[in-house]
Tab-separated table of C-alpha atoms in Angstrom:
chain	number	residue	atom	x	y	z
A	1	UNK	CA	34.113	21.247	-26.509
A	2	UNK	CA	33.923	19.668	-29.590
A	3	UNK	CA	33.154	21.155	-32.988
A	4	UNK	CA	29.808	19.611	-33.478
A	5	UNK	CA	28.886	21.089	-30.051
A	6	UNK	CA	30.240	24.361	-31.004
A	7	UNK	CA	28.002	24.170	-33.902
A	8	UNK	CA	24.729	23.077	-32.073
A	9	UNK	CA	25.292	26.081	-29.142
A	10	UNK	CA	25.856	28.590	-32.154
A	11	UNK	CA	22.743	27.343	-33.756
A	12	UNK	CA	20.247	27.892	-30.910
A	13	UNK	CA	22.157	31.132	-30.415
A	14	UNK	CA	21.110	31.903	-34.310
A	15	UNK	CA	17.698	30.461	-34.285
A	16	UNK	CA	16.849	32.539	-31.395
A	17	UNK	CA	17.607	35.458	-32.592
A	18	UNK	CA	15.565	34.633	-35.767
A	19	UNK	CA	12.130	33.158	-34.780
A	20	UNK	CA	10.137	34.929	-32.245
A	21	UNK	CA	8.750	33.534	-28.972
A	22	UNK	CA	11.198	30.198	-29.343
A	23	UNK	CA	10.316	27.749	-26.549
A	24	UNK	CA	11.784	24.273	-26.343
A	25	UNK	CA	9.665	22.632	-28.329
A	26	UNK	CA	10.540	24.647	-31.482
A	27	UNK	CA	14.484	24.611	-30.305
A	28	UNK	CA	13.577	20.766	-30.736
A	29	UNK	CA	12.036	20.906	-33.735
A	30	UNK	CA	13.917	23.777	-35.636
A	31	UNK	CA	16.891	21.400	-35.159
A	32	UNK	CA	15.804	18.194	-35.997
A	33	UNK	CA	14.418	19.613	-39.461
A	34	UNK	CA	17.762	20.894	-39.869
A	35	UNK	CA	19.803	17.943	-39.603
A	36	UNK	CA	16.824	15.974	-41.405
A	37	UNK	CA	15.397	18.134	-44.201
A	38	UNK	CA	18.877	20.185	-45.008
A	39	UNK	CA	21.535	17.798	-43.830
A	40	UNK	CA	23.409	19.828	-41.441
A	41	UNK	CA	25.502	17.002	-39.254
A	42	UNK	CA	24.769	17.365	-35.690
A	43	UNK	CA	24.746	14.007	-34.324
A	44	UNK	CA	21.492	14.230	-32.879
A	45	UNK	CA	19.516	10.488	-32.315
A	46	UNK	CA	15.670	11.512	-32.571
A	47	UNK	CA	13.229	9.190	-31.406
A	48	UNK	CA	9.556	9.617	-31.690
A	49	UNK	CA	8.191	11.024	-28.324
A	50	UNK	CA	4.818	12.149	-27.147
A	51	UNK	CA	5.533	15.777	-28.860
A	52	UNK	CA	7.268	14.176	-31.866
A	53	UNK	CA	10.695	13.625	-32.372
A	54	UNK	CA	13.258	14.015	-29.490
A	55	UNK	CA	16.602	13.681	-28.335
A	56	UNK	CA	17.516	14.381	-24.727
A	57	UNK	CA	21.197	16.095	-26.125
A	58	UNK	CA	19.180	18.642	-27.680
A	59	UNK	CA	18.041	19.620	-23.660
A	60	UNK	CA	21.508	19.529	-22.465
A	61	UNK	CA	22.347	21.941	-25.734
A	62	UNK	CA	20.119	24.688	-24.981
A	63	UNK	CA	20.905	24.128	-20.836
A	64	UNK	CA	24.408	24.519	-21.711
A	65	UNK	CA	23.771	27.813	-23.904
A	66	UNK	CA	21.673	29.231	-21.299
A	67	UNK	CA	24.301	28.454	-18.193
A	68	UNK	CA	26.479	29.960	-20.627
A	69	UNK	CA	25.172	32.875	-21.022
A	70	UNK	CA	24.900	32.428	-25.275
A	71	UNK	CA	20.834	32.392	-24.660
A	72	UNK	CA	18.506	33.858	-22.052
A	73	UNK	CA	15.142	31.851	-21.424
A	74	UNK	CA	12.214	34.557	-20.025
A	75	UNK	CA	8.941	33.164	-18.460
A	76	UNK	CA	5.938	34.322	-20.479
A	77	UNK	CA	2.301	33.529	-18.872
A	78	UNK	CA	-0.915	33.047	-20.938
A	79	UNK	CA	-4.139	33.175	-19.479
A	80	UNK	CA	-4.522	29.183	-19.025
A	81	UNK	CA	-0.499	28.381	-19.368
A	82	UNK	CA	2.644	29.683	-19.301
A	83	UNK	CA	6.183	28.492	-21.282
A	84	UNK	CA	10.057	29.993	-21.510
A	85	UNK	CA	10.817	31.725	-24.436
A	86	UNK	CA	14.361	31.847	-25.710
A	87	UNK	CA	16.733	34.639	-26.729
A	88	UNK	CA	20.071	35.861	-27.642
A	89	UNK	CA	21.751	36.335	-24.214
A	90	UNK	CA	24.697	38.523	-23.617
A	91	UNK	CA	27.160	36.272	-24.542
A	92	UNK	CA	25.470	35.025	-27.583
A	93	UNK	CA	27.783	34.492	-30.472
A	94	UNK	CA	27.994	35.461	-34.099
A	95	UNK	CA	25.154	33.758	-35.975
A	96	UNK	CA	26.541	30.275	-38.128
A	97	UNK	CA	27.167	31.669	-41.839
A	98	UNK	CA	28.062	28.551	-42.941
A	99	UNK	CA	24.760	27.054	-42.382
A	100	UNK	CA	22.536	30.332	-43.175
A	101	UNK	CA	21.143	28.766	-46.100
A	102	UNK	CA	19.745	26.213	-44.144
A	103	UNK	CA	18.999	28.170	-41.510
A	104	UNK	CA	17.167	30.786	-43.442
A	105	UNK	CA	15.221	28.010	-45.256
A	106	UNK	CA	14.172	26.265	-41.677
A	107	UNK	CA	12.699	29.886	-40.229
A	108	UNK	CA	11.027	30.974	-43.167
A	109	UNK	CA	9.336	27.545	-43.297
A	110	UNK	CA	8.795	27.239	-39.638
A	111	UNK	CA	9.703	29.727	-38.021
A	112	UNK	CA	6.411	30.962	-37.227
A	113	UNK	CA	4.561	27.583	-36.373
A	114	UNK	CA	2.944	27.052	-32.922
A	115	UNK	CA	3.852	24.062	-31.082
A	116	UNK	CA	1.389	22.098	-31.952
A	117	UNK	CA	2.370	22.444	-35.510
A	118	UNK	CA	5.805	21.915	-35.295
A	119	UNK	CA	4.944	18.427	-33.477
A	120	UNK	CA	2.258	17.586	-36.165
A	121	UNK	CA	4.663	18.691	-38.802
A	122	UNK	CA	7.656	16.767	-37.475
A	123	UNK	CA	5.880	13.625	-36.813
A	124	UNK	CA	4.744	13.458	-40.902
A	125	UNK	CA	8.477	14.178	-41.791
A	126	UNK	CA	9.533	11.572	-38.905
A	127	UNK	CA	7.306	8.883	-40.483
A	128	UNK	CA	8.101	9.650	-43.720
A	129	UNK	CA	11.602	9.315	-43.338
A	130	UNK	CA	11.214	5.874	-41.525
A	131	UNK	CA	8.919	4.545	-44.408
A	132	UNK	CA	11.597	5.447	-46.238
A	133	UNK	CA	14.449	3.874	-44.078
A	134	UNK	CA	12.143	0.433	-44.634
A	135	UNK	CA	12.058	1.415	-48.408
A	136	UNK	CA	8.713	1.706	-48.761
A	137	UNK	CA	6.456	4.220	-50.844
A	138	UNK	CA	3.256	6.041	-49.093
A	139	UNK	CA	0.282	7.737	-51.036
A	140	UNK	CA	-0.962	10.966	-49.004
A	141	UNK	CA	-3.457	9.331	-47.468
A	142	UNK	CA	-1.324	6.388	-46.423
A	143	UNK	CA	1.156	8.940	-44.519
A	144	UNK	CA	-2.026	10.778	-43.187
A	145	UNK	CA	-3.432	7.589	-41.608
A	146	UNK	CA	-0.013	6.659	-40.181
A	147	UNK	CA	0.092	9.903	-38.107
A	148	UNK	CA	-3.477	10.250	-37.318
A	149	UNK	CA	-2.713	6.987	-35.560
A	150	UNK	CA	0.623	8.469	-33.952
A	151	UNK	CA	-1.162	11.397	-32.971
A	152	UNK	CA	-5.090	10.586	-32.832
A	153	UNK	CA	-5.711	13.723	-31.184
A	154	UNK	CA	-5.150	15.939	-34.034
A	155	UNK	CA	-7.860	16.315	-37.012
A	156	UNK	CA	-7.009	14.539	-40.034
A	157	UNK	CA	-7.770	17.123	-42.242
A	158	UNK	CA	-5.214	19.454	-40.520
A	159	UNK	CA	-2.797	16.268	-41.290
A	160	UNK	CA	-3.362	16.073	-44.818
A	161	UNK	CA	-3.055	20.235	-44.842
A	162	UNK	CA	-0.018	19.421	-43.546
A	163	UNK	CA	1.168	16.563	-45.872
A	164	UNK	CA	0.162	19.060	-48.918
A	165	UNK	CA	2.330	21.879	-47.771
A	166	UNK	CA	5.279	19.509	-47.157
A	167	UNK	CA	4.672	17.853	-50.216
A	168	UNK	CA	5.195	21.305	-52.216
A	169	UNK	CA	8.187	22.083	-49.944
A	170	UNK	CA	9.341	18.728	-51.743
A	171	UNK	CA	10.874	16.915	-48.254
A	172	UNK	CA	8.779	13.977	-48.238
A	173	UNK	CA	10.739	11.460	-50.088
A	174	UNK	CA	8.714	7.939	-49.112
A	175	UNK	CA	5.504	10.183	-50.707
A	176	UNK	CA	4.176	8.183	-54.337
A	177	UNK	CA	2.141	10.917	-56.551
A	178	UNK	CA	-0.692	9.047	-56.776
Protein backbone atom coordinates (compact mmCIF):
# COMPACT_ATOMS: atom_id res chain seq x y z
CA UNK A 1 0.00 0.00 0.00
CA UNK A 2 1.33 3.10 -0.79
CA UNK A 3 1.55 6.22 1.35
CA UNK A 4 -0.93 8.29 -0.49
CA UNK A 5 -3.37 5.34 -0.04
CA UNK A 6 -2.55 5.10 3.52
CA UNK A 7 -3.45 8.65 3.72
CA UNK A 8 -6.82 8.53 1.75
CA UNK A 9 -8.08 5.17 4.00
CA UNK A 10 -7.04 7.22 7.22
CA UNK A 11 -8.97 10.14 5.97
CA UNK A 12 -12.39 8.52 5.44
CA UNK A 13 -11.60 6.76 8.70
CA UNK A 14 -11.28 10.55 10.24
CA UNK A 15 -14.04 12.17 8.36
CA UNK A 16 -16.34 9.57 9.52
CA UNK A 17 -15.89 9.85 12.72
CA UNK A 18 -16.37 13.67 12.41
CA UNK A 19 -19.49 14.44 10.26
CA UNK A 20 -22.62 12.69 11.05
CA UNK A 21 -24.76 10.55 8.71
CA UNK A 22 -21.65 10.44 5.96
CA UNK A 23 -22.91 8.70 2.80
CA UNK A 24 -20.87 8.49 -0.37
CA UNK A 25 -21.67 11.42 -1.77
CA UNK A 26 -20.18 13.55 1.06
CA UNK A 27 -17.05 10.89 1.31
CA UNK A 28 -16.83 12.28 -2.40
CA UNK A 29 -17.14 15.58 -1.76
CA UNK A 30 -15.41 16.04 1.73
CA UNK A 31 -12.36 14.79 -0.24
CA UNK A 32 -12.29 16.52 -3.26
CA UNK A 33 -12.59 19.96 -1.26
CA UNK A 34 -9.72 18.74 0.56
CA UNK A 35 -7.30 18.16 -2.04
CA UNK A 36 -8.87 21.32 -3.92
CA UNK A 37 -9.62 24.05 -1.38
CA UNK A 38 -6.66 23.01 1.29
CA UNK A 39 -4.15 21.26 -0.90
CA UNK A 40 -3.81 18.01 0.73
CA UNK A 41 -2.08 15.67 -2.21
CA UNK A 42 -4.14 12.71 -2.83
CA UNK A 43 -3.89 12.05 -6.39
CA UNK A 44 -7.41 12.05 -7.00
CA UNK A 45 -8.53 12.98 -11.01
CA UNK A 46 -12.14 14.61 -10.53
CA UNK A 47 -14.23 14.95 -13.39
CA UNK A 48 -17.53 16.64 -13.44
CA UNK A 49 -20.33 13.95 -13.11
CA UNK A 50 -24.06 14.09 -12.81
CA UNK A 51 -23.62 14.73 -8.81
CA UNK A 52 -20.58 16.98 -9.36
CA UNK A 53 -17.18 16.12 -9.27
CA UNK A 54 -16.02 12.42 -9.23
CA UNK A 55 -13.36 10.07 -9.34
CA UNK A 56 -14.03 6.34 -9.42
CA UNK A 57 -10.59 5.80 -6.90
CA UNK A 58 -12.42 7.60 -4.37
CA UNK A 59 -15.15 4.30 -4.58
CA UNK A 60 -12.45 1.82 -4.46
CA UNK A 61 -11.04 4.01 -1.23
CA UNK A 62 -13.96 3.79 0.90
CA UNK A 63 -14.65 -0.16 -0.53
CA UNK A 64 -11.26 -0.87 0.56
CA UNK A 65 -11.78 0.81 4.16
CA UNK A 66 -14.96 -0.91 4.58
CA UNK A 67 -13.56 -4.64 3.46
CA UNK A 68 -11.05 -3.60 5.81
CA UNK A 69 -12.75 -3.19 8.52
CA UNK A 70 -11.32 0.81 9.09
CA UNK A 71 -15.20 1.93 8.31
CA UNK A 72 -18.60 0.30 8.74
CA UNK A 73 -21.40 1.44 6.18
CA UNK A 74 -25.17 0.94 8.01
CA UNK A 75 -28.38 1.11 5.82
CA UNK A 76 -30.60 3.96 6.99
CA UNK A 77 -34.29 4.14 5.31
CA UNK A 78 -36.31 7.39 4.88
CA UNK A 79 -39.79 7.38 4.18
CA UNK A 80 -39.38 7.79 0.19
CA UNK A 81 -35.45 6.59 0.09
CA UNK A 82 -32.94 5.02 1.77
CA UNK A 83 -28.75 5.55 1.63
CA UNK A 84 -25.52 3.91 3.68
CA UNK A 85 -24.16 5.94 6.17
CA UNK A 86 -20.52 5.61 7.11
CA UNK A 87 -18.65 5.09 10.38
CA UNK A 88 -15.59 4.34 12.26
CA UNK A 89 -15.45 0.49 12.12
CA UNK A 90 -13.52 -1.61 14.50
CA UNK A 91 -10.44 -1.42 12.92
CA UNK A 92 -10.56 2.21 12.22
CA UNK A 93 -7.28 3.94 12.75
CA UNK A 94 -5.98 6.95 14.60
CA UNK A 95 -7.45 10.08 13.01
CA UNK A 96 -4.61 12.02 10.40
CA UNK A 97 -3.00 14.86 12.73
CA UNK A 98 -1.07 16.00 10.14
CA UNK A 99 -3.91 17.10 8.09
CA UNK A 100 -6.37 18.18 11.10
CA UNK A 101 -6.19 21.63 10.11
CA UNK A 102 -7.58 20.88 6.99
CA UNK A 103 -9.67 18.49 8.11
CA UNK A 104 -11.21 20.54 10.83
CA UNK A 105 -11.66 23.43 8.33
CA UNK A 106 -13.52 20.94 5.63
CA UNK A 107 -16.21 19.64 8.53
CA UNK A 108 -16.89 22.78 10.05
CA UNK A 109 -17.57 24.16 6.55
CA UNK A 110 -19.34 21.15 5.28
CA UNK A 111 -19.69 18.91 7.41
CA UNK A 112 -23.23 19.34 7.92
CA UNK A 113 -24.44 19.90 4.20
CA UNK A 114 -27.04 17.55 2.62
CA UNK A 115 -26.22 16.03 -0.57
CA UNK A 116 -27.66 18.15 -2.59
CA UNK A 117 -25.55 20.88 -1.25
CA UNK A 118 -22.41 19.37 -1.31
CA UNK A 119 -23.06 18.67 -5.23
CA UNK A 120 -24.29 22.32 -5.77
CA UNK A 121 -21.41 23.52 -3.71
CA UNK A 122 -18.76 21.42 -5.45
CA UNK A 123 -19.88 22.08 -8.88
CA UNK A 124 -19.36 26.24 -8.21
CA UNK A 125 -15.83 25.39 -6.76
CA UNK A 126 -15.35 22.80 -9.81
CA UNK A 127 -16.15 25.57 -12.33
CA UNK A 128 -14.42 28.02 -10.69
CA UNK A 129 -11.33 26.30 -10.59
CA UNK A 130 -11.56 25.41 -14.39
CA UNK A 131 -12.25 29.15 -15.29
CA UNK A 132 -9.37 29.55 -13.59
CA UNK A 133 -7.24 26.71 -15.22
CA UNK A 134 -8.32 28.72 -18.71
CA UNK A 135 -7.23 31.98 -16.86
CA UNK A 136 -10.18 33.62 -16.98
CA UNK A 137 -12.02 35.99 -14.39
CA UNK A 138 -15.97 35.43 -13.54
CA UNK A 139 -18.32 38.11 -11.87
CA UNK A 140 -20.94 36.26 -9.45
CA UNK A 141 -23.37 36.17 -11.75
CA UNK A 142 -21.16 34.85 -14.52
CA UNK A 143 -20.22 31.70 -12.18
CA UNK A 144 -24.00 31.51 -11.20
CA UNK A 145 -25.11 31.20 -14.85
CA UNK A 146 -22.34 28.67 -15.59
CA UNK A 147 -23.76 26.23 -12.97
CA UNK A 148 -27.34 26.92 -13.35
CA UNK A 149 -26.55 25.58 -16.80
CA UNK A 150 -24.48 22.52 -15.28
CA UNK A 151 -27.13 21.89 -12.97
CA UNK A 152 -30.53 23.50 -14.35
CA UNK A 153 -32.42 21.76 -11.84
CA UNK A 154 -31.37 23.72 -8.94
CA UNK A 155 -32.80 27.43 -8.24
CA UNK A 156 -30.51 30.09 -9.08
CA UNK A 157 -30.98 31.95 -6.18
CA UNK A 158 -29.84 28.97 -3.99
CA UNK A 159 -26.65 29.21 -6.51
CA UNK A 160 -25.81 32.63 -5.92
CA UNK A 161 -26.49 31.84 -1.88
CA UNK A 162 -24.04 29.57 -2.53
CA UNK A 163 -21.46 31.64 -4.53
CA UNK A 164 -21.82 34.37 -1.54
CA UNK A 165 -20.93 31.98 1.19
CA UNK A 166 -17.96 30.62 -0.80
CA UNK A 167 -17.00 33.89 -1.73
CA UNK A 168 -16.58 34.89 2.14
CA UNK A 169 -14.90 31.50 2.77
CA UNK A 170 -12.43 33.20 0.16
CA UNK A 171 -11.92 29.74 -2.21
CA UNK A 172 -13.14 31.08 -5.33
CA UNK A 173 -10.11 32.35 -7.01
CA UNK A 174 -11.48 32.89 -10.92
CA UNK A 175 -14.30 35.27 -8.84
CA UNK A 176 -13.70 39.40 -10.07
CA UNK A 177 -15.35 41.76 -7.20
CA UNK A 178 -17.39 43.44 -9.35
Amino acid sequence: MTETERLRHGLIVSLAGRVERMGRTAVMKLLYFLQTLKGVRLDYYFTLYHYGPFDSEVLSDLDYAEMSGLVKKTLHRYPRSESYIYSVGEKGIAPITEHEAALNWVVEMFGSRTAGELEMASTIVFADRKAHEKKRTLSAAELATLVSEIKPYIKEARIKAEIDRLRTADVLIALRND
